[in-house]
Short mmCIF file of C-alpha atoms and ligand atoms in Angstrom, two decimals:
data_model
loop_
_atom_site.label_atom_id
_atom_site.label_comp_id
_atom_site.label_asym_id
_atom_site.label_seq_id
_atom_site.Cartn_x
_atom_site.Cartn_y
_atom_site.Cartn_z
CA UNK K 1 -21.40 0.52 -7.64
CA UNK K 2 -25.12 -0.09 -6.86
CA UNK K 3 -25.66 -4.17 -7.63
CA UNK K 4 -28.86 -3.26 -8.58
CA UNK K 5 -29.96 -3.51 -12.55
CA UNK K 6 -26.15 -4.67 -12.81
CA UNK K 7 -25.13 -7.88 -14.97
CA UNK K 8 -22.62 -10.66 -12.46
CA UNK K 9 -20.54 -13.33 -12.90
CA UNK K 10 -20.27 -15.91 -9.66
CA UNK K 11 -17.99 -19.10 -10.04
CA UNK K 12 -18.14 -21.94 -8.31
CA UNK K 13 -22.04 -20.90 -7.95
CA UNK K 14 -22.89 -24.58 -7.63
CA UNK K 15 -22.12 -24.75 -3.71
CA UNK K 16 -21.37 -23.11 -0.42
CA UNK K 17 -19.57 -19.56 -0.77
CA UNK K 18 -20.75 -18.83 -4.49
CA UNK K 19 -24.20 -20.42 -4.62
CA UNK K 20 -25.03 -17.95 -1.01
CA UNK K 21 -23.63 -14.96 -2.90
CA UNK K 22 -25.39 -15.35 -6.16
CA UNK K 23 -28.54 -15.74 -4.32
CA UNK K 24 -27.73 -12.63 -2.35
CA UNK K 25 -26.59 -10.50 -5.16
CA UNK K 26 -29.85 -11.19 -7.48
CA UNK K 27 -31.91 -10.66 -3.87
CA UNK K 28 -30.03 -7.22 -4.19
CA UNK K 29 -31.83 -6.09 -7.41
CA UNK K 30 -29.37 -7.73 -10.40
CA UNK K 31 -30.37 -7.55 -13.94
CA UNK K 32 -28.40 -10.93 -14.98
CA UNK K 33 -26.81 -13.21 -12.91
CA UNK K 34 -24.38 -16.08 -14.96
CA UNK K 35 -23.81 -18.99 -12.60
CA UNK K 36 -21.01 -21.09 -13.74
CA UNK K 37 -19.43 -24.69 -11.92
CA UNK K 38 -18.48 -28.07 -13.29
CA UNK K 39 -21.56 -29.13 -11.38
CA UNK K 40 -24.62 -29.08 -13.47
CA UNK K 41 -26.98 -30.11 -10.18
CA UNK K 42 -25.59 -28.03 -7.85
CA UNK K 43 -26.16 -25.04 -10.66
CA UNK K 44 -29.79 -26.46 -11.00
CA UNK K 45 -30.16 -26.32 -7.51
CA UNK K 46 -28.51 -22.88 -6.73
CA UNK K 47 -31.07 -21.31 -9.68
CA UNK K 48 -33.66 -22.74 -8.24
CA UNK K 49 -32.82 -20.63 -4.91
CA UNK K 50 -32.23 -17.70 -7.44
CA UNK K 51 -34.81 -15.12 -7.53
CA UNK K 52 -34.91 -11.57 -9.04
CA UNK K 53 -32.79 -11.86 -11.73
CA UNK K 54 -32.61 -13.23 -15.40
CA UNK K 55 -30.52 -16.54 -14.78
CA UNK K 56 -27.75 -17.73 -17.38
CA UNK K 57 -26.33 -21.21 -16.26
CA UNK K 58 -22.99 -22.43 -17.51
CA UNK K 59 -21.42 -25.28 -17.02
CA UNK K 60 -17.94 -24.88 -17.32
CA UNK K 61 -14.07 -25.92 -15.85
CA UNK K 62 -12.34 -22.76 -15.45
CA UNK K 63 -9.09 -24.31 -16.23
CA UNK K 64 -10.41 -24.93 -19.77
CA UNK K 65 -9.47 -22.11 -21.50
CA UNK K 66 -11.65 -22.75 -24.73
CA UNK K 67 -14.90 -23.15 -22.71
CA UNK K 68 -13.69 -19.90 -20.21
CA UNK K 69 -13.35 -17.69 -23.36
CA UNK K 70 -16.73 -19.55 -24.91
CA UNK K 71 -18.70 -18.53 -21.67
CA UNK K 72 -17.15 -15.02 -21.45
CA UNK K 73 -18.72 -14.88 -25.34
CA UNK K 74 -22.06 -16.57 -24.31
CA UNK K 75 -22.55 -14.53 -21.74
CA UNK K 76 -21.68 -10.95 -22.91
CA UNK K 77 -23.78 -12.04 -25.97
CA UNK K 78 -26.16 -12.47 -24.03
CA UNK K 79 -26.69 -9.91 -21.73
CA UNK K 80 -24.77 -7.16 -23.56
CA UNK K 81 -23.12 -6.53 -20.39
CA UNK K 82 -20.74 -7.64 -17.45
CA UNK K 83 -20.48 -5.42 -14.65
CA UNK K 84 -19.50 -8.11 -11.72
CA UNK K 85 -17.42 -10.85 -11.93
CA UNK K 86 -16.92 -13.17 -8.72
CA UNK K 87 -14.39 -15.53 -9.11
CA UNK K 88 -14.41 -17.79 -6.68
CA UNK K 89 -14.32 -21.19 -7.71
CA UNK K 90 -11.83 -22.84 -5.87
CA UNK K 91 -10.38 -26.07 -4.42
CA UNK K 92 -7.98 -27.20 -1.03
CA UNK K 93 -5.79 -30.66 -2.07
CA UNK K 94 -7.08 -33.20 0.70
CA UNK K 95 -5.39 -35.92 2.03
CA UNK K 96 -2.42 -36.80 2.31
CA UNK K 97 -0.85 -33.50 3.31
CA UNK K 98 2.43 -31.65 1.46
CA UNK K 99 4.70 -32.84 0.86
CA UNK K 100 2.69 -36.10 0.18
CA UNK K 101 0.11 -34.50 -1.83
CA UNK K 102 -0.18 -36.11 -5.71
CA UNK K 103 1.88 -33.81 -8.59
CA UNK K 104 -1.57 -33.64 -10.07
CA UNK K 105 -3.56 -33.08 -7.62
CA UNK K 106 -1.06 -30.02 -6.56
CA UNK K 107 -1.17 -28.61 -10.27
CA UNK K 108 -5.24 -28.69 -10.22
CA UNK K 109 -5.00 -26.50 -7.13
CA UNK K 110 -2.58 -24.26 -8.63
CA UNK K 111 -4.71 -23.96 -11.46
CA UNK K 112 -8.60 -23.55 -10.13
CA UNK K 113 -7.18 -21.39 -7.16
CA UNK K 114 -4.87 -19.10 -9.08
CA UNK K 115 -4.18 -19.43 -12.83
CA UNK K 116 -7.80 -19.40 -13.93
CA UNK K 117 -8.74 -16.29 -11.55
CA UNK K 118 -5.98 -14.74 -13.61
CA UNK K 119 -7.38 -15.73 -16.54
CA UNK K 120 -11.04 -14.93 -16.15
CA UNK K 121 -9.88 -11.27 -14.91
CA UNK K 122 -8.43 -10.95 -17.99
CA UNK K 123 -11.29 -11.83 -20.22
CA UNK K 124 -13.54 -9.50 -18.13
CA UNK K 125 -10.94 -6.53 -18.05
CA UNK K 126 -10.65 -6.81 -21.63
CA UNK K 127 -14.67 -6.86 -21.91
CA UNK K 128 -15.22 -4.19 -19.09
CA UNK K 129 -12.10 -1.43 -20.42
CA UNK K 130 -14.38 -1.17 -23.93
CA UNK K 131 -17.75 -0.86 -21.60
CA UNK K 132 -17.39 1.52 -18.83
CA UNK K 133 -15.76 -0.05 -16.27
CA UNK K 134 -17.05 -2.71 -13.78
CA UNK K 135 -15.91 -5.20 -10.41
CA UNK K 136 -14.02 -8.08 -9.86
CA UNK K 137 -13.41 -9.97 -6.29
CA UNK K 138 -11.62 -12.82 -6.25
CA UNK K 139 -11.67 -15.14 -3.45
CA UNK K 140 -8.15 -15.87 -1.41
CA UNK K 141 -8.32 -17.00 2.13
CA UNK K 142 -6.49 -16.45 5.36
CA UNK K 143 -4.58 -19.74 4.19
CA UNK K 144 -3.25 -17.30 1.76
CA UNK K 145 -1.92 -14.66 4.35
CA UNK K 146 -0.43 -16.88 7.43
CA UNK K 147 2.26 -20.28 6.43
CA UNK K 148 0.42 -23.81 6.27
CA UNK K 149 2.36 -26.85 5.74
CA UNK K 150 -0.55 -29.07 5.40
CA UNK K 151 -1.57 -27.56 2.53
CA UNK K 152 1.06 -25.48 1.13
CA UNK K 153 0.42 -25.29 -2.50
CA UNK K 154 -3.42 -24.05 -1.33
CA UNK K 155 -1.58 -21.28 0.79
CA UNK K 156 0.80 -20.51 -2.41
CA UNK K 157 -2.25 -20.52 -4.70
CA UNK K 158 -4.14 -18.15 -2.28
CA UNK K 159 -1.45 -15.63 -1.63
CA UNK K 160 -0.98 -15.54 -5.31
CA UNK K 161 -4.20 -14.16 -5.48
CA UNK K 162 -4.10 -11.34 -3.17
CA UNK K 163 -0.88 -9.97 -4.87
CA UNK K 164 -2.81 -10.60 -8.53
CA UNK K 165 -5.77 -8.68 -7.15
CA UNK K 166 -3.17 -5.68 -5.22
CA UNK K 167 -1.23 -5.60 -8.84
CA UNK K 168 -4.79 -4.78 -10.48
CA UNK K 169 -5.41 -1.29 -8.32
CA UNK K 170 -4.16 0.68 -11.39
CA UNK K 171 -6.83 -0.92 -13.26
CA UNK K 172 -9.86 1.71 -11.40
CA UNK K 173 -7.63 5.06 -12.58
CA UNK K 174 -6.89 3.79 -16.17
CA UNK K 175 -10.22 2.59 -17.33
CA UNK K 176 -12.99 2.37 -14.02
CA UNK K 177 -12.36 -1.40 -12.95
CA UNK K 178 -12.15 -2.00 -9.41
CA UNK K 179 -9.55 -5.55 -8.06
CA UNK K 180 -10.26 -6.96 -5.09
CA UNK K 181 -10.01 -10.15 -2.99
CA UNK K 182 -11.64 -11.56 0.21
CA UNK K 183 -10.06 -13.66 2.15
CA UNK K 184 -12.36 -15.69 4.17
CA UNK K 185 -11.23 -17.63 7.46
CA UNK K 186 -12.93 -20.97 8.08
CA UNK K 187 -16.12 -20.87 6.49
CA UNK K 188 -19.12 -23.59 6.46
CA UNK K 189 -19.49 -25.26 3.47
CA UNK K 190 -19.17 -28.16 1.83
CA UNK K 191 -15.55 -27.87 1.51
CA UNK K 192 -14.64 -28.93 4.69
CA UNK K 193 -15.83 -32.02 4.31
CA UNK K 194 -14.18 -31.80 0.88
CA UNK K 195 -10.39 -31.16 2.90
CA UNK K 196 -10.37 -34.62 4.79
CA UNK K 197 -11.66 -36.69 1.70
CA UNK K 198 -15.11 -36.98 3.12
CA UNK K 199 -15.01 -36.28 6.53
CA UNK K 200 -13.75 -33.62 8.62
CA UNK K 201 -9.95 -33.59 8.52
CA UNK K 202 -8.43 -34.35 11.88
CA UNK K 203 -6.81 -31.03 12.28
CA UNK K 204 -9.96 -29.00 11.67
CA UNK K 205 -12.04 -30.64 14.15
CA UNK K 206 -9.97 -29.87 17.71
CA UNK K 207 -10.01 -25.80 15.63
CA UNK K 208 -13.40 -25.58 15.73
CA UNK K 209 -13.98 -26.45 19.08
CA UNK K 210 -12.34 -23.22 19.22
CA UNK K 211 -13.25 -20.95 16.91
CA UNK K 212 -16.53 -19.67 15.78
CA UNK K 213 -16.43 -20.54 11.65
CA UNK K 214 -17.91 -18.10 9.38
CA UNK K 215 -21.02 -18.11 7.33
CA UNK K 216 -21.13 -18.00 3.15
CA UNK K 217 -23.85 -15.27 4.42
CA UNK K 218 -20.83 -13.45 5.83
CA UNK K 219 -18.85 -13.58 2.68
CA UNK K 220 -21.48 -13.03 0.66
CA UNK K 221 -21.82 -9.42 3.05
CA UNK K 222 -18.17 -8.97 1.91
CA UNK K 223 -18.66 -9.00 -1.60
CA UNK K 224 -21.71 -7.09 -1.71
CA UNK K 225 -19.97 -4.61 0.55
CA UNK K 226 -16.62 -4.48 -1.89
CA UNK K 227 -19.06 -3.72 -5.01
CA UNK K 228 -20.53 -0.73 -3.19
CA UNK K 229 -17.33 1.21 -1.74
CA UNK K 230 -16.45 3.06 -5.00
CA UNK K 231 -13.12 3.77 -3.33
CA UNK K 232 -11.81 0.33 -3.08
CA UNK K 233 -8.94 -1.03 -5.15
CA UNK K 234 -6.26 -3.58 -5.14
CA UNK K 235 -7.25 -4.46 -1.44
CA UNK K 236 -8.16 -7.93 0.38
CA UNK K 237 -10.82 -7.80 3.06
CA UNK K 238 -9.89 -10.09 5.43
CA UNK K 239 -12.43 -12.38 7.53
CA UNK K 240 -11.10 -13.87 10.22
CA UNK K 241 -12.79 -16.24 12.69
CA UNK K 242 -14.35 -15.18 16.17
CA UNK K 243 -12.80 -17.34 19.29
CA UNK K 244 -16.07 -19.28 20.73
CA UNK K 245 -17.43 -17.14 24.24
CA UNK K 246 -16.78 -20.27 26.68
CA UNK K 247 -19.66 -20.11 29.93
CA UNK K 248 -17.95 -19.43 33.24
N1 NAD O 1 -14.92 -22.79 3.20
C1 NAD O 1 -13.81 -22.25 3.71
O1 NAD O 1 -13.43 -22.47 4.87
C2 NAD O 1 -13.01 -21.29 2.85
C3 NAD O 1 -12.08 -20.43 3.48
C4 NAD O 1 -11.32 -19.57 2.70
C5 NAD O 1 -11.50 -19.53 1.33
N2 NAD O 1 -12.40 -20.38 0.74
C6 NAD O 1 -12.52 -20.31 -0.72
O2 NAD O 1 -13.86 -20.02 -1.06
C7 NAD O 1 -14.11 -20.48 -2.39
C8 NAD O 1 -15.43 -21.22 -2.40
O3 NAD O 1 -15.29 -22.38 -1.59
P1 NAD O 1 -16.48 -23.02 -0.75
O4 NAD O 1 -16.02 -23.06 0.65
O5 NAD O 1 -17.77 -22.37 -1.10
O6 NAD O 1 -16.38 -24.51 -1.31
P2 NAD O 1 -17.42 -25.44 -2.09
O7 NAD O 1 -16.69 -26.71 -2.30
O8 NAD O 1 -18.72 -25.46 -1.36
O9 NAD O 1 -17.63 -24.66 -3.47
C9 NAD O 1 -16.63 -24.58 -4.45
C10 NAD O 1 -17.29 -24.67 -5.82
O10 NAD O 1 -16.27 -24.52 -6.82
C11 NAD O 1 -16.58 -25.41 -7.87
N3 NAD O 1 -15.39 -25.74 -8.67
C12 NAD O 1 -14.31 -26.44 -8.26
N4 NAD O 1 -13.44 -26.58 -9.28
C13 NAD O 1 -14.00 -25.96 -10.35
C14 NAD O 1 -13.58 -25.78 -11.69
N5 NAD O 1 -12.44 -26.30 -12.16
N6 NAD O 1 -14.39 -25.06 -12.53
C15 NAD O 1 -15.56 -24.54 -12.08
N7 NAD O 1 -16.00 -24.71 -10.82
C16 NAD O 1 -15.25 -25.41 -9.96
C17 NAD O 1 -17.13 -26.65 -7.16
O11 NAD O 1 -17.85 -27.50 -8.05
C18 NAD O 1 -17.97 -26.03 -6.07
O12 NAD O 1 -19.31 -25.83 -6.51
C19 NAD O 1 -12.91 -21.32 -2.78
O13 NAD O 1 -12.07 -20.56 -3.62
C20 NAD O 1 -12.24 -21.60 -1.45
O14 NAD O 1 -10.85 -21.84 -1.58
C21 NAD O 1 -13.16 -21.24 1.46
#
């Protein structure tokens, strides 16, 4: 699919992963571009960066179904249209580790990183089968392909999401909609900081020494890159992290 003239979707567009790929999408020739978060001045912020395209903000939780199904309404409404969806809002649990992690805090993960990417598919497979077809990518991780105690019900919630997005492939020969999910190694945003409740975590920091982590600019790339290969469905493009060139 060429982005260009196309109406998108991008969760969790208030920061890091989502905020860099709306900006790159609309810089690739969108029509519409609905940015929806919890955070109304990160959204502010990220459609200020915005140019190119006809910006719809919502500010929504995507584990509220009512205001999911209300913005799905708003925003086909108002654009007539939803060709891209990019859902990739998503949270890690923080300190203290599994199996110490709160009940709630494990049941939010469970339902940003998993439920509601179920959920949102559906609303947009149900708009795009009556429309002509269209793109979704949801955002896993490698946490979601390789065991990690530390966070466990992250990994669970992430893995879900690959199979979700493999069990969709049928989706492109019944009625044109193309499942996908990216799973980004470390990556350079916010959340990071976000994993060791304001700092760093300790285990991240001796990793890094080590590894080279990724851009939003790379999974941005990604995405852009999933939309375009006609071909692809019910697969996760994996991103894994460079080992830092150490001087001799
Ligand atoms: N940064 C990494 O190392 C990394 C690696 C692999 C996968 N990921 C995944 O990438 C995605 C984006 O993360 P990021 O690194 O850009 O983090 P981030 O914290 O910078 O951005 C996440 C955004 O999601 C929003 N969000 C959280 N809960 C929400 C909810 N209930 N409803 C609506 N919006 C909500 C936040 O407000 C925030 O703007 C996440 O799904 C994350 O798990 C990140």
């Amino acid at each position: 699919m060429n982005v260009s003239g196309k109406v998108a979707l991008v969760t969790g567009a208030a920061s890091g992963i989502g905020r860099t790929t709306a900006k790159m999408l609309a810089e690739e020739g969108l029509r519409g571009l609905v940015i929806l978060d919890t955070d109304p001045v990160g959204l502010a912020k990220t459609a200020d960066l915005v140019s190119g395209a006809e910006i719809l903000i919502i500010q929504c939780d995507v584990t509220n179904d009512v205001s999911l199904a209300d913005a799905y309404q708003q925003m086909t409404d108002h654009f007539s249209a939803l060709d891209i969806v990019f859902n990739n809002a998503g949270i890690v649990s923080g300190p203290p580790p599994f199996p110490d992690t709160a009940l709630a805090r494990m049941k939010r993960v469970v339902d940003i990183d998993l439920t509601s990417v179920i959920q949102s598919s559906a609303l947009a497979i149900r708009f795009m089968r009556e429309h002509g077809g269209g793109v979704i990518i949801n955002t896993a991780s490698t946490g979601g392909l390789n065991p990690y105690l530390a966070d466990a019900p992250y990994a669970a919630a992430k893995a879900g999401v690959i199979m979700f997005s493999r069990s969709c492939a049928d989706l492109h020969a019944q009625c044109g909609i193309r499942v996908n999910a990216v799973c980004p190694g470390v990556t350079d945003t916010p959340i990071l900081e976000k994993t060791g409740g304001g700092k760093r975590p300790d285990w991240l920091v001796p990793l890094l020494e080590n590894i080279q982590a990724l851009t939003p600019e790379d999974i941005g790339q990604a995405v852009i890159n999933i939309i375009q290969d006609d071909d692809m469905a019910g697969e996760f493009v994996v991103l894994q992290n460079q080992q830092k060139q150490t001087g001799t």
